[in-house]
């Protein structure tokens, strides 16, 4: 079957779900990586994208309290927080020379939709040159519920307030049986897909994620990828797919294991091969670790996300990575992997890298 799949992929044909499952089970990691890399290079050559961005979490108070989430809090919890509008403005002002604000947080039990809109307006007013990638499908569904507005009305208002793109969070794993165990209060996979369809229809690009390495099976992962590929065939609105490795610390999921390096690389590679209609596969270095993220650039990944500057979701669940990497450090990781760094904004528009001497020992 391996040879058959390879021939198919190299000819530019699609693989089926049983074939994707076969790839997850096969042991020859380097052979799998080579195939994924061929797909990656056909799509975007030697280039590896990265962004200069700033993550902002407005609050971690959340009605849902998903079992895998160490970030969220209830009122009275010592680690609970909510930022005021001036605090968010201060972060935005100090954020330096960046291209993106990445905003994601909890479903605050008391904030109204107007407040979430005001965050966008204030950031846009302060930094009109910075694109805003904000609010997952889970938050957008929440806005519709608390405002009484339709999904389409909510999206239209977010757009007017300054929303440029939507991140891929909240997808987790679509299989309802697993979903019920890991995040019983969260919107269904069906609703997540419906929201992204509505976003694409409104001209707002988005990303898609998959949380893996917990209770799901390979079959569940392939089912997840299948639903994403099907929607992308219809809308073409997804920009990147990001596999997210489960981090167990401080979570309420009875699964104490971190993912292995082999599984991380495999998941990136199979995603690259199966999701033939997704322009980009992102290796989120925060979750993978810088070293494995660098290796993944030969296993199908073509994007490292960005500088991030501050990350809470994974660090509260045990991530050992730094919370920020300088642009120069990302460039060094990419160059030393033998790849070409391509600075981009949220919409994958290429930006000029301001070269500073000495970014890489082997560079100049
Ligand atoms: O939806 C929560 C995940 C997501 C844990 O679109 C966890 O560019 C691992 O979606 N272990 C939010 N993962 C982050 C996210 C994201 C990140 C970077 C880039 C983009 C993008 C999107 O984080 C949540 C959930 O799937 N998450 N807890 C945990 N313990
Ligand atoms: Fe809330 Fe998101 Fe954490 Fe779930 S993953 S508890 S929705 S912040």
Coordinates of C-alpha atoms and ligand atoms in Angstrom, one line a residue:
X1 CA 0.0 0.0 0.0
X2 CA 2.9 2.4 0.8
X3 CA 4.2 2.4 -2.8
X4 CA 0.7 2.9 -4.2
X5 CA 0.1 5.9 -1.9
X6 CA 3.5 7.4 -2.8
X7 CA 2.8 7.1 -6.5
X8 CA -0.6 8.7 -6.1
X9 CA 0.7 11.6 -4.0
X10 CA 3.6 12.3 -6.4
X11 CA 1.1 12.3 -9.3
X12 CA -0.8 15.0 -7.4
X13 CA -3.8 12.7 -6.6
X14 CA -5.7 12.7 -3.3
X15 CA -5.3 10.0 -0.7
X16 CA -8.3 8.3 0.9
X17 CA -9.1 8.0 4.6
X18 CA -7.9 4.4 4.9
X19 CA -4.7 5.5 3.2
X20 CA -4.2 8.3 5.7
X21 CA -4.8 5.9 8.5
X22 CA -2.2 3.5 7.0
X23 CA 0.3 6.4 7.0
X24 CA -0.3 7.0 10.6
X25 CA 0.4 3.4 11.4
X26 CA 3.5 2.9 9.2
X27 CA 6.8 2.9 11.0
X28 CA 9.2 4.3 8.5
X29 CA 9.2 8.0 9.6
X30 CA 11.8 9.2 7.2
X31 CA 10.0 7.7 4.2
X32 CA 6.8 9.4 5.4
X33 CA 8.6 12.7 5.9
X34 CA 10.1 12.6 2.5
X35 CA 6.7 12.2 0.9
X36 CA 5.2 15.1 3.0
X37 CA 8.2 17.2 2.1
X38 CA 7.7 16.6 -1.6
X39 CA 4.1 17.9 -1.2
X40 CA 5.3 20.9 0.8
X41 CA 8.0 21.8 -1.8
X42 CA 5.6 21.5 -4.7
X43 CA 3.3 23.9 -2.9
X44 CA 5.7 26.5 -1.6
X45 CA 9.2 25.5 -2.5
X46 CA 12.0 26.1 0.1
X47 CA 10.2 28.9 1.8
X48 CA 9.1 28.8 5.5
X49 CA 6.7 31.5 6.6
X50 CA 6.7 33.3 9.9
X51 CA 5.0 36.4 11.4
X52 CA 5.9 39.0 13.9
X53 CA 2.9 38.8 16.2
X54 CA 1.7 39.4 19.7
X55 CA -0.7 37.0 21.5
X56 CA -3.2 38.7 23.8
X57 CA -5.5 36.7 26.1
X58 CA -8.2 39.2 27.3
X59 CA -9.5 36.8 30.0
X60 CA -9.2 33.2 31.1
X61 CA -12.6 33.2 32.9
X62 CA -14.6 30.7 30.9
X63 CA -18.0 29.1 31.2
X64 CA -16.9 25.9 29.4
X65 CA -14.0 24.6 31.6
X66 CA -12.9 22.0 29.0
X67 CA -11.2 19.1 30.7
X68 CA -7.9 19.5 28.7
X69 CA -7.6 23.2 29.4
X70 CA -5.3 24.3 32.2
X71 CA -5.7 28.0 31.1
X72 CA -9.3 28.6 32.0
X73 CA -10.6 29.6 35.4
X74 CA -13.8 30.3 37.4
X75 CA -14.5 33.3 39.5
X76 CA -12.6 33.0 42.8
X77 CA -9.8 30.9 41.3
X78 CA -6.3 32.3 42.2
X79 CA -5.1 32.1 38.6
X80 CA -8.2 33.8 37.1
X81 CA -7.6 37.1 35.3
X82 CA -9.4 39.7 33.1
X83 CA -7.7 42.5 31.4
X84 CA -9.2 46.0 31.2
X85 CA -9.4 47.9 28.0
X86 CA -6.6 50.3 29.0
X87 CA -4.4 47.2 29.9
X88 CA -5.0 45.8 26.5
X89 CA -4.2 49.1 24.9
X90 CA -1.0 49.3 26.8
X91 CA 0.0 45.9 25.6
X92 CA -0.8 46.9 22.0
X93 CA 1.1 50.1 22.3
X94 CA 4.2 48.4 23.6
X95 CA 4.1 45.5 21.1
X96 CA 6.8 46.9 18.8
X97 CA 7.1 46.5 15.1
X98 CA 4.6 43.6 14.5
X99 CA 2.0 42.6 11.8
X100 CA -0.6 40.7 13.9
X101 CA -2.5 40.7 17.2
X102 CA -3.7 37.2 18.0
X103 CA -6.5 37.4 20.4
X104 CA -8.1 34.4 22.1
X105 CA -9.7 33.9 25.5
X106 CA -12.4 32.3 27.6
X107 CA -16.1 32.7 27.4
X108 CA -16.4 35.3 30.2
X109 CA -19.6 34.8 32.2
X110 CA -20.3 38.6 32.5
X111 CA -18.8 40.4 29.5
X112 CA -21.3 41.4 26.8
X113 CA -20.7 41.3 23.0
X114 CA -20.2 45.0 23.0
X115 CA -17.1 44.7 25.2
X116 CA -15.6 42.1 22.8
X117 CA -16.3 44.5 19.9
X118 CA -14.8 47.4 21.8
X119 CA -11.5 45.5 22.2
X120 CA -11.2 45.2 18.5
X121 CA -12.1 48.8 17.9
X122 CA -9.5 50.1 20.4
X123 CA -6.7 47.9 19.1
X124 CA -7.5 48.9 15.5
X125 CA -7.6 52.6 16.4
X126 CA -4.3 52.4 18.2
X127 CA -2.5 50.3 15.7
X128 CA -4.4 50.4 12.3
X129 CA -1.4 48.9 10.5
X130 CA -1.6 45.6 12.6
X131 CA -4.0 42.9 11.4
X132 CA -6.2 41.3 14.0
X133 CA -6.7 37.6 14.1
X134 CA -9.2 37.1 16.9
X135 CA -11.9 35.0 18.6
X136 CA -12.3 31.3 17.9
X137 CA -15.5 29.8 16.5
X138 CA -16.3 28.9 20.1
X139 CA -16.2 32.6 21.1
X140 CA -18.2 33.6 18.0
X141 CA -20.9 31.1 18.9
X142 CA -21.0 32.5 22.4
X143 CA -21.4 36.1 21.0
X144 CA -24.4 35.0 19.1
X145 CA -25.9 33.5 22.2
X146 CA -25.3 36.4 24.5
X147 CA -26.3 39.1 22.0
X148 CA -29.3 37.3 20.5
X149 CA -27.9 38.1 17.0
X150 CA -27.6 35.6 14.2
X151 CA -24.3 34.2 13.3
X152 CA -24.2 36.3 10.2
X153 CA -25.0 39.5 12.1
X154 CA -22.3 38.7 14.7
X155 CA -19.7 38.2 12.0
X156 CA -20.7 41.4 10.2
X157 CA -20.3 43.4 13.4
X158 CA -16.9 41.8 14.2
X159 CA -15.8 42.7 10.7
X160 CA -16.8 46.4 11.1
X161 CA -15.1 46.5 14.5
X162 CA -11.8 45.4 12.9
X163 CA -11.6 41.7 12.6
X164 CA -9.3 40.5 9.8
X165 CA -9.0 36.8 10.3
X166 CA -10.1 34.1 12.7
X167 CA -7.7 31.6 14.5
X168 CA -8.3 27.8 14.3
X169 CA -8.9 27.1 18.0
X170 CA -11.8 25.2 19.4
X171 CA -11.9 22.4 16.8
X172 CA -10.2 20.0 19.2
X173 CA -11.4 16.6 17.8
X174 CA -14.7 16.4 15.9
X175 CA -15.8 12.9 16.9
X176 CA -18.7 13.6 19.3
X177 CA -17.9 10.6 21.6
X178 CA -14.4 11.9 22.3
X179 CA -15.5 15.5 22.4
X180 CA -18.0 14.7 25.1
X181 CA -15.2 13.3 27.3
X182 CA -12.7 16.1 26.7
X183 CA -14.9 19.2 26.4
X184 CA -18.6 18.3 27.2
X185 CA -19.7 22.0 27.3
X186 CA -18.1 23.1 24.1
X187 CA -20.0 23.6 20.8
X188 CA -20.2 20.5 18.6
X189 CA -17.8 19.9 15.7
X190 CA -20.7 20.4 13.3
X191 CA -21.3 23.9 14.7
X192 CA -17.5 24.7 14.6
X193 CA -17.5 23.8 10.9
X194 CA -20.8 25.8 10.3
X195 CA -19.2 28.9 11.8
X196 CA -16.1 28.7 9.7
X197 CA -18.3 28.2 6.6
X198 CA -20.1 31.4 7.5
X199 CA -16.8 33.2 8.1
X200 CA -15.5 32.2 4.7
X201 CA -18.8 33.2 3.1
X202 CA -18.4 36.7 4.7
X203 CA -14.8 36.9 3.2
X204 CA -13.0 36.3 6.5
X205 CA -10.2 33.8 6.2
X206 CA -9.6 31.4 9.1
X207 CA -7.3 28.6 10.3
X208 CA -8.2 25.1 11.6
X209 CA -6.6 23.1 14.4
X210 CA -6.7 19.6 15.8
X211 CA -5.9 18.8 19.4
X212 CA -4.2 15.4 19.4
X213 CA -2.4 13.1 21.8
X214 CA -5.2 12.6 24.3
X215 CA -8.1 10.1 24.1
X216 CA -8.5 10.1 20.3
X217 CA -7.6 7.3 17.9
X218 CA -5.9 7.5 14.5
X219 CA -9.4 7.0 13.0
X220 CA -10.7 10.1 14.9
X221 CA -7.8 12.1 13.6
X222 CA -8.5 11.1 10.0
X223 CA -12.2 11.7 10.5
X224 CA -11.3 15.2 11.7
X225 CA -9.0 15.9 8.7
X226 CA -11.7 14.5 6.4
X227 CA -14.3 17.1 7.6
X228 CA -11.8 19.9 7.2
X229 CA -10.9 18.9 3.6
X230 CA -14.5 18.6 2.7
X231 CA -15.3 22.1 3.9
X232 CA -12.2 23.6 2.3
X233 CA -13.3 22.1 -1.0
X234 CA -16.5 24.1 -0.7
X235 CA -15.1 27.4 0.6
X236 CA -11.3 27.7 0.1
X237 CA -11.4 29.9 3.1
X238 CA -8.9 28.1 5.3
X239 CA -5.3 29.4 5.2
X240 CA -3.5 27.0 7.6
X241 CA -3.9 23.8 9.5
X242 CA -2.2 23.6 12.9
X243 CA -2.0 20.3 14.8
X244 CA -1.8 21.1 18.5
X245 CA 0.0 18.6 20.8
X246 CA -1.9 18.0 24.0
X247 CA -0.1 19.2 27.2
X248 CA -1.4 17.4 30.3
X249 CA -0.1 19.4 33.3
X250 CA -2.8 21.0 35.5
X251 CA -5.6 19.5 33.3
X252 CA -8.6 17.5 34.4
X253 CA -8.2 14.8 31.8
X254 CA -7.1 11.5 33.0
X255 CA -4.3 11.2 30.5
X256 CA -0.9 12.2 32.0
X257 CA 1.2 11.8 28.9
X258 CA 2.9 14.4 26.6
X259 CA 3.0 13.5 22.9
X260 CA 6.1 11.9 21.5
X261 CA 8.4 13.5 18.9
X262 CA 7.6 10.7 16.5
X263 CA 3.8 11.3 16.8
X264 CA 4.3 15.0 16.4
X265 CA 6.2 14.6 13.2
X266 CA 3.9 12.0 11.9
X267 CA 0.9 14.1 12.5
X268 CA 2.4 17.0 10.6
X269 CA 3.4 14.8 7.7
X270 CA 0.1 13.0 7.3
X271 CA -1.8 16.3 7.6
X272 CA 0.4 17.8 4.8
X273 CA -0.2 14.8 2.6
X274 CA -4.0 14.4 3.3
X275 CA -5.0 18.1 3.3
X276 CA -4.1 18.7 -0.3
X277 CA -6.3 21.8 -0.4
X278 CA -4.8 23.6 2.6
X279 CA -2.2 26.1 1.5
X280 CA -0.2 25.9 4.8
X281 CA 0.7 23.5 7.6
X282 CA 1.8 25.4 10.7
X283 CA 4.3 24.0 13.2
X284 CA 3.4 26.0 16.3
X285 CA 6.8 26.1 18.0
X286 CA 5.3 27.0 21.4
X287 CA 3.7 23.6 21.6
X288 CA 6.2 21.5 19.7
X289 CA 9.4 23.0 21.1
X290 CA 11.7 25.0 19.0
X291 CA 13.9 22.1 18.1
X292 CA 11.2 19.7 16.9
X293 CA 9.5 22.6 15.1
X294 CA 12.7 23.2 13.2
X295 CA 12.9 19.5 12.3
X296 CA 9.3 19.5 11.2
X297 CA 10.3 21.9 8.4
X298 CA 11.5 18.8 6.6
X299 CA 8.3 16.9 7.4
X300 CA 5.7 19.0 5.6
X301 CA 5.4 22.1 7.8
X302 CA 5.9 25.4 6.0
X303 CA 5.0 27.9 8.7
X304 CA 6.3 28.5 12.3
X305 CA 3.6 30.9 13.4
X306 CA 5.4 33.9 14.9
X307 CA 7.2 35.6 17.7
X308 CA 4.1 35.3 20.0
X309 CA 5.6 37.4 22.8
X310 CA 3.4 36.0 25.6
X311 CA 1.7 32.6 25.7
X312 CA -0.5 31.3 28.5
X313 CA -2.7 28.5 27.1
X314 CA 0.1 25.9 26.7
X315 CA 2.4 27.2 29.4
X316 CA -0.2 26.8 32.0
X317 CA -0.4 23.1 30.8
X318 CA 3.3 22.5 31.1
X319 CA 5.0 23.8 28.0
X320 CA 8.7 24.2 28.5
X321 CA 9.3 26.5 25.6
X322 CA 10.1 30.2 26.0
X323 CA 7.0 32.4 25.8
X324 CA 8.6 34.5 23.0
X325 CA 11.2 34.2 20.3
X326 CA 12.7 37.1 18.6
X327 CA 12.2 37.4 14.8
X328 CA 16.0 36.9 14.4
X329 CA 15.8 33.6 16.3
X330 CA 13.0 32.3 14.1
X331 CA 15.1 33.3 11.0
X332 CA 18.1 31.4 12.5
X333 CA 16.0 28.3 13.1
X334 CA 14.7 28.4 9.5
X335 CA 18.1 29.2 7.9
X336 CA 19.9 26.5 9.9
X337 CA 17.4 24.0 8.7
X338 CA 18.5 24.9 5.2
X339 CA 15.3 26.7 4.4
X340 CA 14.4 30.2 3.3
X341 CA 12.6 32.5 5.8
X342 CA 9.6 34.3 4.4
X343 CA 8.2 37.1 6.6
X344 CA 4.4 37.3 6.2
X345 CA 1.4 39.0 7.7
X346 CA -1.8 37.3 8.8
X347 CA -3.1 37.1 5.2
X348 CA 0.2 35.5 4.0
X349 CA 1.3 38.7 2.2
X350 CA 5.0 38.7 2.0
X351 CA 6.9 41.4 3.9
X352 CA 10.4 42.6 3.7
X353 CA 12.8 41.1 6.3
X354 CA 14.9 43.9 7.7
X355 CA 18.3 42.2 7.6
X356 CA 20.6 42.4 10.6
X357 CA 24.1 41.0 10.3
X358 CA 24.9 38.0 12.3
X359 CA 21.5 36.4 12.5
X360 CA 23.0 33.1 11.7
X361 CA 26.5 31.7 12.1
X362 CA 26.3 30.0 8.7
X363 CA 24.5 32.7 6.9
X364 CA 26.5 35.5 5.5
Ligands
LIG1 O1 -8.6 25.5 21.1 C1 -6.0 24.2 25.1 C2 -5.6 24.3 22.6 C3 -6.2 26.1 21.4 C4 -4.4 22.8 25.7 O2 -5.0 29.7 14.3 C5 -4.3 23.0 24.3 O3 -3.0 30.5 14.0 C6 -2.6 21.6 24.2 O4 -6.0 27.4 18.6 N1 -2.6 21.3 25.5 C7 -6.1 27.6 21.3 N2 -3.4 22.5 23.6 C8 -4.8 27.9 20.5 C9 -5.0 27.9 19.1 C10 -4.0 28.4 18.1 C11 -2.6 28.5 18.5 C12 -1.7 29.0 17.6 C13 -2.1 29.4 16.4 C14 -3.4 29.4 16.0 C15 -3.8 29.9 14.7 C16 -4.3 28.8 16.9 O5 -5.3 25.6 22.3 C17 -7.5 25.5 22.0 C18 -7.1 24.1 22.3 O6 -7.2 23.3 21.2 N3 -5.3 23.9 24.0 N4 -5.4 23.5 26.2 C19 -3.5 21.9 26.3 N5 -3.6 21.6 27.6
LIG2 FE1 -12.7 27.8 27.7 FE2 -11.3 27.5 25.4 FE3 -10.2 26.6 27.7 FE4 -12.4 25.4 26.6 S1 -10.3 25.5 25.7 S2 -12.1 26.0 28.8 S3 -13.5 27.1 25.7 S4 -10.7 28.8 27.2

